Amino acid sequence: MNISYLGPLQRAIARARRILFTPFRLETWLVMGFAAFLSEWLSGGWGHAGWERKFGRGHFPGGHIPGPHLHDLLPALVWGPLLAGLILVAIVVGVVLLWLGSRGKFVFLEDVALGRAAIVEPWNRTAPLGNSLFLWKLGFAIVSGLVLLGIVFATFGTALLGWLGFHERVVMAPPIIGGIVLAGFAGLLAAFVGLMLDDFVVPLMYRHGLRANQAWRRFLPVFREHLGQFVLYALFVLVLSVAVGAAVAAVGFATCCVGFLLLLMPYVGQVVLLPLHVAYRALGPEFLAQFGPGFQVFASEPPVPVIAPPPPPAMPLPGAPD
């Protein structure tokens, strides 16, 4: 099977151009920009902050180490529950945003597939698919987090045992380096799974009305058969992302960073970069269509974008008074 990478990209760009520019409608950009905001921005991650605690040994007259006083414990009694509450709020907000982003994936995908700008109707109709995707992504996030915690505990536990055994810092380096490499590999694997999910499994869910696990079962046989092609697709997307990022950065600096401010604004950034979002949303399904009719998500030609017109005013019945 001859698998192309530039062909799907060209078709995705043509689809984006047809939907957004032939003809150009501001309403299409505004509505589809909001769909892209639901799908792309709300599905993004957050940075993580590192927390450090420093331990030391003090020398006190007579070898006496004073115990904690009440005024020493008060900050912990105040900041401990506050920190726990903030972490709980962050988790709740993260889960809600993950649910919104999962539902938005199908809204934006349908807008790109059908060449129309709609939010409410696909949001309601694809709710079971979005909820299934949300549960799968939530479970995957929990498992990934537990794996990362396991790597961290194993790394620092091994390093600590080495320190206690030899009292030399150099013995801590191998387990720490190994833990960093293992965590990096786990992160790359999780990112690869996320790419396969968003670009191929989500379109299969939409195309066949499947739950997330059912779509994975349909996708995995062709994935195993063409593993090399899908790995090359991930590298192709990485190269495209770097090229697009460099171009966006160049435009941002050329506009004296005004462009950066626009792109960082939620929803506004999605509207400004809507052609890129539409083309990228179309790239995965266009690539997947090469593996047979059962993997074809889009029609051969994207239709002209349609925004449902408002209903006509009610006409008076014949003979009815004005």
PDB file of C-alpha atoms in Angstrom:
ATOM      1  CA  MET A   1       0.000   0.000   0.000  1.00  0.00           C
ATOM      2  CA  ASN A   2       1.393   3.359  -1.081  1.00  0.00           C
ATOM      3  CA  ILE A   3       0.873   5.763   1.820  1.00  0.00           C
ATOM      4  CA  SER A   4       1.217   9.474   1.089  1.00  0.00           C
ATOM      5  CA  TYR A   5       1.870  12.271   3.565  1.00  0.00           C
ATOM      6  CA  LEU A   6       1.841  15.334   1.354  1.00  0.00           C
ATOM      7  CA  GLY A   7      -1.369  14.279  -0.395  1.00  0.00           C
ATOM      8  CA  PRO A   8      -3.499  14.330   2.786  1.00  0.00           C
ATOM      9  CA  LEU A   9      -1.909  17.645   3.756  1.00  0.00           C
ATOM     10  CA  GLN A  10      -2.799  19.170   0.403  1.00  0.00           C
ATOM     11  CA  ARG A  11      -6.376  17.912   0.671  1.00  0.00           C
ATOM     12  CA  ALA A  12      -6.650  19.232   4.227  1.00  0.00           C
ATOM     13  CA  ILE A  13      -5.429  22.673   3.129  1.00  0.00           C
ATOM     14  CA  ALA A  14      -7.854  22.628   0.188  1.00  0.00           C
ATOM     15  CA  ARG A  15     -10.711  21.755   2.546  1.00  0.00           C
ATOM     16  CA  ALA A  16      -9.815  24.600   4.891  1.00  0.00           C
ATOM     17  CA  ARG A  17      -9.590  27.041   1.980  1.00  0.00           C
ATOM     18  CA  ARG A  18     -12.938  25.947   0.582  1.00  0.00           C
ATOM     19  CA  ILE A  19     -14.728  26.116   3.936  1.00  0.00           C
ATOM     20  CA  LEU A  20     -13.296  29.448   5.071  1.00  0.00           C
ATOM     21  CA  PHE A  21     -12.645  31.434   1.897  1.00  0.00           C
ATOM     22  CA  THR A  22     -15.071  30.299  -0.832  1.00  0.00           C
ATOM     23  CA  PRO A  23     -16.922  32.364   0.061  1.00  0.00           C
ATOM     24  CA  PHE A  24     -15.579  34.222   3.063  1.00  0.00           C
ATOM     25  CA  ARG A  25     -18.223  34.625   5.764  1.00  0.00           C
ATOM     26  CA  LEU A  26     -17.439  36.296   9.047  1.00  0.00           C
ATOM     27  CA  GLU A  27     -20.163  34.253  10.758  1.00  0.00           C
ATOM     28  CA  THR A  28     -18.415  31.042   9.706  1.00  0.00           C
ATOM     29  CA  TRP A  29     -15.138  32.195  11.221  1.00  0.00           C
ATOM     30  CA  LEU A  30     -16.731  33.305  14.474  1.00  0.00           C
ATOM     31  CA  VAL A  31     -18.787  30.149  14.994  1.00  0.00           C
ATOM     32  CA  MET A  32     -16.111  27.694  13.865  1.00  0.00           C
ATOM     33  CA  GLY A  33     -13.557  29.642  15.886  1.00  0.00           C
ATOM     34  CA  PHE A  34     -15.626  28.950  18.982  1.00  0.00           C
ATOM     35  CA  ALA A  35     -15.813  25.266  18.007  1.00  0.00           C
ATOM     36  CA  ALA A  36     -12.016  25.251  17.662  1.00  0.00           C
ATOM     37  CA  PHE A  37     -11.772  26.925  21.062  1.00  0.00           C
ATOM     38  CA  LEU A  38     -13.869  24.137  22.597  1.00  0.00           C
ATOM     39  CA  SER A  39     -11.932  21.439  20.794  1.00  0.00           C
ATOM     40  CA  GLU A  40      -8.345  22.644  20.858  1.00  0.00           C
ATOM     41  CA  TRP A  41      -7.806  25.222  23.614  1.00  0.00           C
ATOM     42  CA  LEU A  42      -9.852  23.446  26.289  1.00  0.00           C
ATOM     43  CA  SER A  43      -8.099  20.169  25.472  1.00  0.00           C
ATOM     44  CA  GLY A  44      -4.681  21.633  26.193  1.00  0.00           C
ATOM     45  CA  GLY A  45      -2.640  20.984  29.330  1.00  0.00           C
ATOM     46  CA  TRP A  46      -1.308  23.154  32.058  1.00  0.00           C
ATOM     47  CA  GLY A  47       2.200  23.583  33.323  1.00  0.00           C
ATOM     48  CA  HIS A  48       3.163  22.109  36.596  1.00  0.00           C
ATOM     49  CA  ALA A  49       4.951  23.759  39.450  1.00  0.00           C
ATOM     50  CA  GLY A  50       7.700  22.072  41.370  1.00  0.00           C
ATOM     51  CA  TRP A  51       7.681  22.118  45.135  1.00  0.00           C
ATOM     52  CA  GLU A  52      10.877  21.987  47.119  1.00  0.00           C
ATOM     53  CA  ARG A  53      11.497  21.269  50.762  1.00  0.00           C
ATOM     54  CA  LYS A  54      14.951  21.729  52.264  1.00  0.00           C
ATOM     55  CA  PHE A  55      16.137  19.610  55.123  1.00  0.00           C
ATOM     56  CA  GLY A  56      19.178  20.347  57.295  1.00  0.00           C
ATOM     57  CA  ARG A  57      20.811  19.314  60.483  1.00  0.00           C
ATOM     58  CA  GLY A  58      21.377  21.905  63.217  1.00  0.00           C
ATOM     59  CA  HIS A  59      23.800  21.837  66.107  1.00  0.00           C
ATOM     60  CA  PHE A  60      22.435  23.022  69.416  1.00  0.00           C
ATOM     61  CA  PRO A  61      24.124  23.498  72.752  1.00  0.00           C
ATOM     62  CA  GLY A  62      24.201  20.260  74.682  1.00  0.00           C
ATOM     63  CA  GLY A  63      22.956  18.340  71.681  1.00  0.00           C
ATOM     64  CA  HIS A  64      19.371  19.266  72.561  1.00  0.00           C
ATOM     65  CA  ILE A  65      17.030  19.695  69.622  1.00  0.00           C
ATOM     66  CA  PRO A  66      14.026  21.748  70.666  1.00  0.00           C
ATOM     67  CA  GLY A  67      10.606  20.385  69.796  1.00  0.00           C
ATOM     68  CA  PRO A  68       8.028  22.280  67.756  1.00  0.00           C
ATOM     69  CA  HIS A  69       6.071  25.053  69.419  1.00  0.00           C
ATOM     70  CA  LEU A  70       2.493  26.002  68.717  1.00  0.00           C
ATOM     71  CA  HIS A  71       3.481  29.158  66.866  1.00  0.00           C
ATOM     72  CA  ASP A  72       5.687  26.983  64.610  1.00  0.00           C
ATOM     73  CA  LEU A  73       2.747  24.715  63.767  1.00  0.00           C
ATOM     74  CA  LEU A  74       0.234  27.470  63.035  1.00  0.00           C
ATOM     75  CA  PRO A  75       1.482  28.195  59.480  1.00  0.00           C
ATOM     76  CA  ALA A  76       1.225  24.509  58.616  1.00  0.00           C
ATOM     77  CA  LEU A  77      -2.259  24.325  60.126  1.00  0.00           C
ATOM     78  CA  VAL A  78      -3.356  27.266  57.978  1.00  0.00           C
ATOM     79  CA  TRP A  79      -1.492  26.655  54.726  1.00  0.00           C
ATOM     80  CA  GLY A  80      -1.950  22.879  54.685  1.00  0.00           C
ATOM     81  CA  PRO A  81      -5.747  22.871  54.321  1.00  0.00           C
ATOM     82  CA  LEU A  82      -5.578  25.907  52.019  1.00  0.00           C
ATOM     83  CA  LEU A  83      -3.122  24.167  49.715  1.00  0.00           C
ATOM     84  CA  ALA A  84      -5.198  20.987  49.767  1.00  0.00           C
ATOM     85  CA  GLY A  85      -8.286  23.026  48.861  1.00  0.00           C
ATOM     86  CA  LEU A  86      -6.497  24.741  45.987  1.00  0.00           C
ATOM     87  CA  ILE A  87      -5.298  21.393  44.654  1.00  0.00           C
ATOM     88  CA  LEU A  88      -8.841  20.010  44.872  1.00  0.00           C
ATOM     89  CA  VAL A  89     -10.239  23.042  43.027  1.00  0.00           C
ATOM     90  CA  ALA A  90      -7.551  22.687  40.346  1.00  0.00           C
ATOM     91  CA  ILE A  91      -8.433  19.015  39.880  1.00  0.00           C
ATOM     92  CA  VAL A  92     -12.157  19.800  39.581  1.00  0.00           C
ATOM     93  CA  VAL A  93     -11.510  22.596  37.085  1.00  0.00           C
ATOM     94  CA  GLY A  94      -9.196  20.333  35.098  1.00  0.00           C
ATOM     95  CA  VAL A  95     -11.804  17.575  34.932  1.00  0.00           C
ATOM     96  CA  VAL A  96     -14.517  20.019  33.822  1.00  0.00           C
ATOM     97  CA  LEU A  97     -12.276  21.455  31.102  1.00  0.00           C
ATOM     98  CA  LEU A  98     -11.371  17.945  29.966  1.00  0.00           C
ATOM     99  CA  TRP A  99     -15.075  17.144  29.627  1.00  0.00           C
ATOM    100  CA  LEU A 100     -15.778  20.347  27.681  1.00  0.00           C
ATOM    101  CA  GLY A 101     -12.815  19.714  25.399  1.00  0.00           C
ATOM    102  CA  SER A 102     -13.892  16.114  24.770  1.00  0.00           C
ATOM    103  CA  ARG A 103     -17.396  17.219  23.818  1.00  0.00           C
ATOM    104  CA  GLY A 104     -15.965  20.022  21.685  1.00  0.00           C
ATOM    105  CA  LYS A 105     -13.814  17.586  19.694  1.00  0.00           C
ATOM    106  CA  PHE A 106     -16.878  16.215  17.937  1.00  0.00           C
ATOM    107  CA  VAL A 107     -18.455  19.628  17.411  1.00  0.00           C
ATOM    108  CA  PHE A 108     -15.395  20.929  15.597  1.00  0.00           C
ATOM    109  CA  LEU A 109     -14.855  17.673  13.697  1.00  0.00           C
ATOM    110  CA  GLU A 110     -18.421  17.738  12.376  1.00  0.00           C
ATOM    111  CA  ASP A 111     -18.102  21.381  11.358  1.00  0.00           C
ATOM    112  CA  VAL A 112     -14.980  20.511   9.375  1.00  0.00           C
ATOM    113  CA  ALA A 113     -16.504  17.325   7.947  1.00  0.00           C
ATOM    114  CA  LEU A 114     -19.731  18.966   6.803  1.00  0.00           C
ATOM    115  CA  GLY A 115     -18.335  22.419   6.039  1.00  0.00           C
ATOM    116  CA  ARG A 116     -20.809  24.171   8.261  1.00  0.00           C
ATOM    117  CA  ALA A 117     -20.710  26.407  11.302  1.00  0.00           C
ATOM    118  CA  ALA A 118     -22.826  24.973  14.102  1.00  0.00           C
ATOM    119  CA  ILE A 119     -22.443  24.525  17.841  1.00  0.00           C
ATOM    120  CA  VAL A 120     -25.654  23.632  19.683  1.00  0.00           C
ATOM    121  CA  GLU A 121     -27.047  20.901  17.435  1.00  0.00           C
ATOM    122  CA  PRO A 122     -23.840  18.810  17.123  1.00  0.00           C
ATOM    123  CA  TRP A 123     -23.065  19.477  20.787  1.00  0.00           C
ATOM    124  CA  ASN A 124     -26.343  17.795  21.794  1.00  0.00           C
ATOM    125  CA  ARG A 125     -26.334  15.031  19.180  1.00  0.00           C
ATOM    126  CA  THR A 126     -22.739  13.877  19.725  1.00  0.00           C
ATOM    127  CA  ALA A 127     -23.012  14.005  23.528  1.00  0.00           C
ATOM    128  CA  PRO A 128     -22.666  10.193  24.003  1.00  0.00           C
ATOM    129  CA  LEU A 129     -19.493  10.179  21.899  1.00  0.00           C
ATOM    130  CA  GLY A 130     -18.032  13.146  23.779  1.00  0.00           C
ATOM    131  CA  ASN A 131     -18.823  11.600  27.156  1.00  0.00           C
ATOM    132  CA  SER A 132     -17.211   8.309  26.128  1.00  0.00           C
ATOM    133  CA  LEU A 133     -14.104  10.151  24.964  1.00  0.00           C
ATOM    134  CA  PHE A 134     -14.009  12.089  28.233  1.00  0.00           C
ATOM    135  CA  LEU A 135     -14.114   8.924  30.348  1.00  0.00           C
ATOM    136  CA  TRP A 136     -11.374   7.309  28.264  1.00  0.00           C
ATOM    137  CA  LYS A 137      -9.121  10.374  28.476  1.00  0.00           C
ATOM    138  CA  LEU A 138      -9.765  10.726  32.204  1.00  0.00           C
ATOM    139  CA  GLY A 139      -8.807   7.107  32.798  1.00  0.00           C
ATOM    140  CA  PHE A 140      -5.732   7.477  30.614  1.00  0.00           C
ATOM    141  CA  ALA A 141      -4.699  10.623  32.510  1.00  0.00           C
ATOM    142  CA  ILE A 142      -5.059   8.829  35.846  1.00  0.00           C
ATOM    143  CA  VAL A 143      -3.012   5.838  34.674  1.00  0.00           C
ATOM    144  CA  SER A 144      -0.348   8.127  33.172  1.00  0.00           C
ATOM    145  CA  GLY A 145      -0.163  10.100  36.412  1.00  0.00           C
ATOM    146  CA  LEU A 146       0.242   6.929  38.469  1.00  0.00           C
ATOM    147  CA  VAL A 147       2.990   5.698  36.148  1.00  0.00           C
ATOM    148  CA  LEU A 148       4.795   9.042  36.451  1.00  0.00           C
ATOM    149  CA  LEU A 149       4.490   8.956  40.243  1.00  0.00           C
ATOM    150  CA  GLY A 150       5.841   5.413  40.238  1.00  0.00           C
ATOM    151  CA  ILE A 151       8.855   6.508  38.188  1.00  0.00           C
ATOM    152  CA  VAL A 152       9.482   9.460  40.506  1.00  0.00           C
ATOM    153  CA  PHE A 153       9.251   7.394  43.698  1.00  0.00           C
ATOM    154  CA  ALA A 154      11.402   4.606  42.248  1.00  0.00           C
ATOM    155  CA  THR A 155      14.008   7.103  41.040  1.00  0.00           C
ATOM    156  CA  PHE A 156      14.378   9.020  44.262  1.00  0.00           C
ATOM    157  CA  GLY A 157      14.003   5.902  46.390  1.00  0.00           C
ATOM    158  CA  THR A 158      16.882   4.245  44.558  1.00  0.00           C
ATOM    159  CA  ALA A 159      18.964   7.422  44.769  1.00  0.00           C
ATOM    160  CA  LEU A 160      18.286   7.715  48.501  1.00  0.00           C
ATOM    161  CA  LEU A 161      19.261   4.100  49.135  1.00  0.00           C
ATOM    162  CA  GLY A 162      22.493   4.703  47.244  1.00  0.00           C
ATOM    163  CA  TRP A 163      23.210   7.764  49.335  1.00  0.00           C
ATOM    164  CA  LEU A 164      22.519   5.934  52.598  1.00  0.00           C
ATOM    165  CA  GLY A 165      24.723   3.039  51.530  1.00  0.00           C
ATOM    166  CA  PHE A 166      27.758   4.940  50.241  1.00  0.00           C
ATOM    167  CA  HIS A 167      27.321   8.547  51.456  1.00  0.00           C
ATOM    168  CA  GLU A 168      28.553   9.749  48.067  1.00  0.00           C
ATOM    169  CA  ARG A 169      26.529  12.017  45.834  1.00  0.00           C
ATOM    170  CA  VAL A 170      27.955  10.430  42.706  1.00  0.00           C
ATOM    171  CA  VAL A 171      26.013   7.223  43.340  1.00  0.00           C
ATOM    172  CA  MET A 172      22.772   9.205  43.070  1.00  0.00           C
ATOM    173  CA  ALA A 173      23.452  10.279  39.488  1.00  0.00           C
ATOM    174  CA  PRO A 174      22.761   6.971  37.627  1.00  0.00           C
ATOM    175  CA  PRO A 175      19.255   6.389  39.073  1.00  0.00           C
ATOM    176  CA  ILE A 176      18.320  10.048  38.608  1.00  0.00           C
ATOM    177  CA  ILE A 177      19.510  10.079  34.984  1.00  0.00           C
ATOM    178  CA  GLY A 178      17.767   6.766  34.366  1.00  0.00           C
ATOM    179  CA  GLY A 179      14.556   8.113  35.907  1.00  0.00           C
ATOM    180  CA  ILE A 180      14.681  11.227  33.727  1.00  0.00           C
ATOM    181  CA  VAL A 181      15.178   9.120  30.604  1.00  0.00           C
ATOM    182  CA  LEU A 182      12.361   6.759  31.604  1.00  0.00           C
ATOM    183  CA  ALA A 183      10.007   9.664  32.394  1.00  0.00           C
ATOM    184  CA  GLY A 184      10.857  11.283  29.050  1.00  0.00           C
ATOM    185  CA  PHE A 185      10.124   8.040  27.203  1.00  0.00           C
ATOM    186  CA  ALA A 186       6.830   7.637  29.067  1.00  0.00           C
ATOM    187  CA  GLY A 187       5.915  11.229  28.164  1.00  0.00           C
ATOM    188  CA  LEU A 188       6.675  10.628  24.476  1.00  0.00           C
ATOM    189  CA  LEU A 189       4.612   7.438  24.532  1.00  0.00           C
ATOM    190  CA  ALA A 190       1.682   9.242  26.160  1.00  0.00           C
ATOM    191  CA  ALA A 191       1.924  12.046  23.582  1.00  0.00           C
ATOM    192  CA  PHE A 192       1.955   9.468  20.760  1.00  0.00           C
ATOM    193  CA  VAL A 193      -1.143   7.753  22.166  1.00  0.00           C
ATOM    194  CA  GLY A 194      -2.846  11.151  22.438  1.00  0.00           C
ATOM    195  CA  LEU A 195      -2.004  11.924  18.805  1.00  0.00           C
ATOM    196  CA  MET A 196      -3.425   8.589  17.621  1.00  0.00           C
ATOM    197  CA  LEU A 197      -6.529   9.213  19.713  1.00  0.00           C
ATOM    198  CA  ASP A 198      -7.258  12.725  18.459  1.00  0.00           C
ATOM    199  CA  ASP A 199      -6.293  12.232  14.811  1.00  0.00           C
ATOM    200  CA  PHE A 200      -7.660   8.730  14.139  1.00  0.00           C
ATOM    201  CA  VAL A 201      -9.733   7.229  16.950  1.00  0.00           C
ATOM    202  CA  VAL A 202     -11.952  10.306  17.406  1.00  0.00           C
ATOM    203  CA  PRO A 203     -12.769  10.410  13.652  1.00  0.00           C
ATOM    204  CA  LEU A 204     -13.616   6.701  13.750  1.00  0.00           C
ATOM    205  CA  MET A 205     -15.893   7.294  16.722  1.00  0.00           C
ATOM    206  CA  TYR A 206     -17.663  10.028  14.755  1.00  0.00           C
ATOM    207  CA  ARG A 207     -17.787   8.080  11.478  1.00  0.00           C
ATOM    208  CA  HIS A 208     -19.258   4.864  12.908  1.00  0.00           C
ATOM    209  CA  GLY A 209     -20.926   6.099  16.120  1.00  0.00           C
ATOM    210  CA  LEU A 210     -18.560   4.039  18.283  1.00  0.00           C
ATOM    211  CA  ARG A 211     -17.548   4.332  21.891  1.00  0.00           C
ATOM    212  CA  ALA A 212     -13.894   5.047  22.565  1.00  0.00           C
ATOM    213  CA  ASN A 213     -12.911   1.437  23.315  1.00  0.00           C
ATOM    214  CA  GLN A 214     -14.799   0.184  20.264  1.00  0.00           C
ATOM    215  CA  ALA A 215     -13.034   2.710  18.039  1.00  0.00           C
ATOM    216  CA  TRP A 216      -9.659   1.657  19.434  1.00  0.00           C
ATOM    217  CA  ARG A 217     -10.492  -1.988  18.600  1.00  0.00           C
ATOM    218  CA  ARG A 218     -11.283  -0.961  15.030  1.00  0.00           C
ATOM    219  CA  PHE A 219      -8.128   1.138  14.724  1.00  0.00           C
ATOM    220  CA  LEU A 220      -5.521  -1.123  16.373  1.00  0.00           C
ATOM    221  CA  PRO A 221      -5.410  -3.855  13.652  1.00  0.00           C
ATOM    222  CA  VAL A 222      -4.536  -1.356  10.917  1.00  0.00           C
ATOM    223  CA  PHE A 223      -2.196   0.410  13.331  1.00  0.00           C
ATOM    224  CA  ARG A 224      -0.256  -2.796  14.027  1.00  0.00           C
ATOM    225  CA  GLU A 225      -0.140  -3.654  10.335  1.00  0.00           C
ATOM    226  CA  HIS A 226       1.195  -0.207   9.375  1.00  0.00           C
ATOM    227  CA  LEU A 227       3.068   0.774  12.526  1.00  0.00           C
ATOM    228  CA  GLY A 228       5.932   2.368  10.621  1.00  0.00           C
ATOM    229  CA  GLN A 229       3.608   4.605   8.604  1.00  0.00           C
ATOM    230  CA  PHE A 230       1.877   5.872  11.741  1.00  0.00           C
ATOM    231  CA  VAL A 231       5.210   6.579  13.442  1.00  0.00           C
ATOM    232  CA  LEU A 232       6.274   8.519  10.341  1.00  0.00           C
ATOM    233  CA  TYR A 233       2.959  10.386  10.510  1.00  0.00           C
ATOM    234  CA  ALA A 234       3.772  11.441  14.076  1.00  0.00           C
ATOM    235  CA  LEU A 235       7.189  12.697  12.934  1.00  0.00           C
ATOM    236  CA  PHE A 236       5.537  14.459   9.991  1.00  0.00           C
ATOM    237  CA  VAL A 237       3.132  16.234  12.349  1.00  0.00           C
ATOM    238  CA  LEU A 238       6.060  17.179  14.594  1.00  0.00           C
ATOM    239  CA  VAL A 239       7.927  18.750  11.671  1.00  0.00           C
ATOM    240  CA  LEU A 240       4.772  20.605  10.613  1.00  0.00           C
ATOM    241  CA  SER A 241       4.256  21.864  14.155  1.00  0.00           C
ATOM    242  CA  VAL A 242       7.813  23.172  14.354  1.00  0.00           C
ATOM    243  CA  ALA A 243       7.475  24.887  10.960  1.00  0.00           C
ATOM    244  CA  VAL A 244       4.125  26.451  11.849  1.00  0.00           C
ATOM    245  CA  GLY A 245       5.432  27.506  15.256  1.00  0.00           C
ATOM    246  CA  ALA A 246       8.426  29.197  13.636  1.00  0.00           C
ATOM    247  CA  ALA A 247       6.176  31.003  11.143  1.00  0.00           C
ATOM    248  CA  VAL A 248       3.805  32.174  13.887  1.00  0.00           C
ATOM    249  CA  ALA A 249       6.768  33.341  15.980  1.00  0.00           C
ATOM    250  CA  ALA A 250       8.136  35.287  13.027  1.00  0.00           C
ATOM    251  CA  VAL A 251       4.792  37.018  12.521  1.00  0.00           C
ATOM    252  CA  GLY A 252       4.560  37.739  16.251  1.00  0.00           C
ATOM    253  CA  PHE A 253       7.971  39.398  16.346  1.00  0.00           C
ATOM    254  CA  ALA A 254       7.290  41.241  13.086  1.00  0.00           C
ATOM    255  CA  THR A 255       4.218  42.838  14.690  1.00  0.00           C
ATOM    256  CA  CYS A 256       6.201  43.918  17.767  1.00  0.00           C
ATOM    257  CA  CYS A 257       4.616  41.106  19.827  1.00  0.00           C
ATOM    258  CA  VAL A 258       1.079  42.373  19.164  1.00  0.00           C
ATOM    259  CA  GLY A 259       0.422  39.130  17.309  1.00  0.00           C
ATOM    260  CA  PHE A 260       1.486  37.132  20.364  1.00  0.00           C
ATOM    261  CA  LEU A 261      -1.029  38.996  22.507  1.00  0.00           C
ATOM    262  CA  LEU A 262      -3.830  38.171  20.073  1.00  0.00           C
ATOM    263  CA  LEU A 263      -2.874  34.518  19.863  1.00  0.00           C
ATOM    264  CA  LEU A 264      -2.700  34.140  23.625  1.00  0.00           C
ATOM    265  CA  MET A 265      -6.251  35.424  24.057  1.00  0.00           C
ATOM    266  CA  PRO A 266      -8.734  32.542  24.367  1.00  0.00           C
ATOM    267  CA  TYR A 267     -11.130  32.305  21.418  1.00  0.00           C
ATOM    268  CA  VAL A 268      -9.513  35.279  19.644  1.00  0.00           C
ATOM    269  CA  GLY A 269      -6.412  33.200  18.982  1.00  0.00           C
ATOM    270  CA  GLN A 270      -8.512  30.351  17.591  1.00  0.00           C
ATOM    271  CA  VAL A 271     -10.341  32.712  15.228  1.00  0.00           C
ATOM    272  CA  VAL A 272      -7.094  34.272  13.998  1.00  0.00           C
ATOM    273  CA  LEU A 273      -5.506  30.868  13.377  1.00  0.00           C
ATOM    274  CA  LEU A 274      -8.701  29.179  12.218  1.00  0.00           C
ATOM    275  CA  PRO A 275      -7.285  28.088   8.820  1.00  0.00           C
ATOM    276  CA  LEU A 276      -4.510  26.228  10.636  1.00  0.00           C
ATOM    277  CA  HIS A 277      -6.963  24.617  13.054  1.00  0.00           C
ATOM    278  CA  VAL A 278      -9.295  23.502  10.265  1.00  0.00           C
ATOM    279  CA  ALA A 279      -6.455  22.149   8.137  1.00  0.00           C
ATOM    280  CA  TYR A 280      -4.955  20.237  11.030  1.00  0.00           C
ATOM    281  CA  ARG A 281      -8.340  18.838  12.094  1.00  0.00           C
ATOM    282  CA  ALA A 282      -8.760  17.559   8.533  1.00  0.00           C
ATOM    283  CA  LEU A 283      -5.242  16.116   8.239  1.00  0.00           C
ATOM    284  CA  GLY A 284      -5.759  13.009  10.382  1.00  0.00           C
ATOM    285  CA  PRO A 285      -8.988  11.871   8.675  1.00  0.00           C
ATOM    286  CA  GLU A 286      -7.482  12.573   5.237  1.00  0.00           C
ATOM    287  CA  PHE A 287      -4.482  10.403   6.110  1.00  0.00           C
ATOM    288  CA  LEU A 288      -6.680   7.687   7.613  1.00  0.00           C
ATOM    289  CA  ALA A 289      -8.839   7.487   4.472  1.00  0.00           C
ATOM    290  CA  GLN A 290      -5.920   5.864   2.621  1.00  0.00           C
ATOM    291  CA  PHE A 291      -6.465   2.617   4.539  1.00  0.00           C
ATOM    292  CA  GLY A 292      -9.831   1.738   3.028  1.00  0.00           C
ATOM    293  CA  PRO A 293     -13.467   2.817   2.673  1.00  0.00           C
ATOM    294  CA  GLY A 294     -14.227   1.907   6.297  1.00  0.00           C
ATOM    295  CA  PHE A 295     -11.755   4.578   7.407  1.00  0.00           C
ATOM    296  CA  GLN A 296     -13.063   7.376   5.208  1.00  0.00           C
ATOM    297  CA  VAL A 297     -14.581  10.070   7.414  1.00  0.00           C
ATOM    298  CA  PHE A 298     -15.038  12.957   4.993  1.00  0.00           C
ATOM    299  CA  ALA A 299     -16.861  13.249   1.718  1.00  0.00           C
ATOM    300  CA  SER A 300     -14.617  13.517  -1.320  1.00  0.00           C
ATOM    301  CA  GLU A 301     -15.343  17.228  -1.699  1.00  0.00           C
ATOM    302  CA  PRO A 302     -16.010  19.515   1.263  1.00  0.00           C
ATOM    303  CA  PRO A 303     -19.329  21.290   0.831  1.00  0.00           C
ATOM    304  CA  VAL A 304     -19.676  25.035   0.857  1.00  0.00           C
ATOM    305  CA  PRO A 305     -20.081  26.193   4.474  1.00  0.00           C
ATOM    306  CA  VAL A 306     -23.659  26.710   5.508  1.00  0.00           C
ATOM    307  CA  ILE A 307     -25.072  28.686   8.393  1.00  0.00           C
ATOM    308  CA  ALA A 308     -28.678  27.854   9.071  1.00  0.00           C
ATOM    309  CA  PRO A 309     -30.810  30.909   8.194  1.00  0.00           C
ATOM    310  CA  PRO A 310     -33.280  32.225  10.723  1.00  0.00           C
ATOM    311  CA  PRO A 311     -36.815  30.865  10.333  1.00  0.00           C
ATOM    312  CA  PRO A 312     -39.097  32.968   8.103  1.00  0.00           C
ATOM    313  CA  PRO A 313     -41.682  35.158   9.823  1.00  0.00           C
ATOM    314  CA  ALA A 314     -45.057  33.533  10.327  1.00  0.00           C
ATOM    315  CA  MET A 315     -47.482  34.397   7.519  1.00  0.00           C
ATOM    316  CA  PRO A 316     -51.028  35.381   8.518  1.00  0.00           C
ATOM    317  CA  LEU A 317     -53.760  32.952   7.574  1.00  0.00           C
ATOM    318  CA  PRO A 318     -56.026  33.948   4.655  1.00  0.00           C
ATOM    319  CA  GLY A 319     -58.879  36.066   5.906  1.00  0.00           C
ATOM    320  CA  ALA A 320     -57.309  36.614   9.314  1.00  0.00           C
ATOM    321  CA  PRO A 321     -57.432  40.174  10.665  1.00  0.00           C
ATOM    322  CA  ASP A 322     -54.157  42.147  10.567  1.00  0.00           C
TER     323      ASP A 322
END
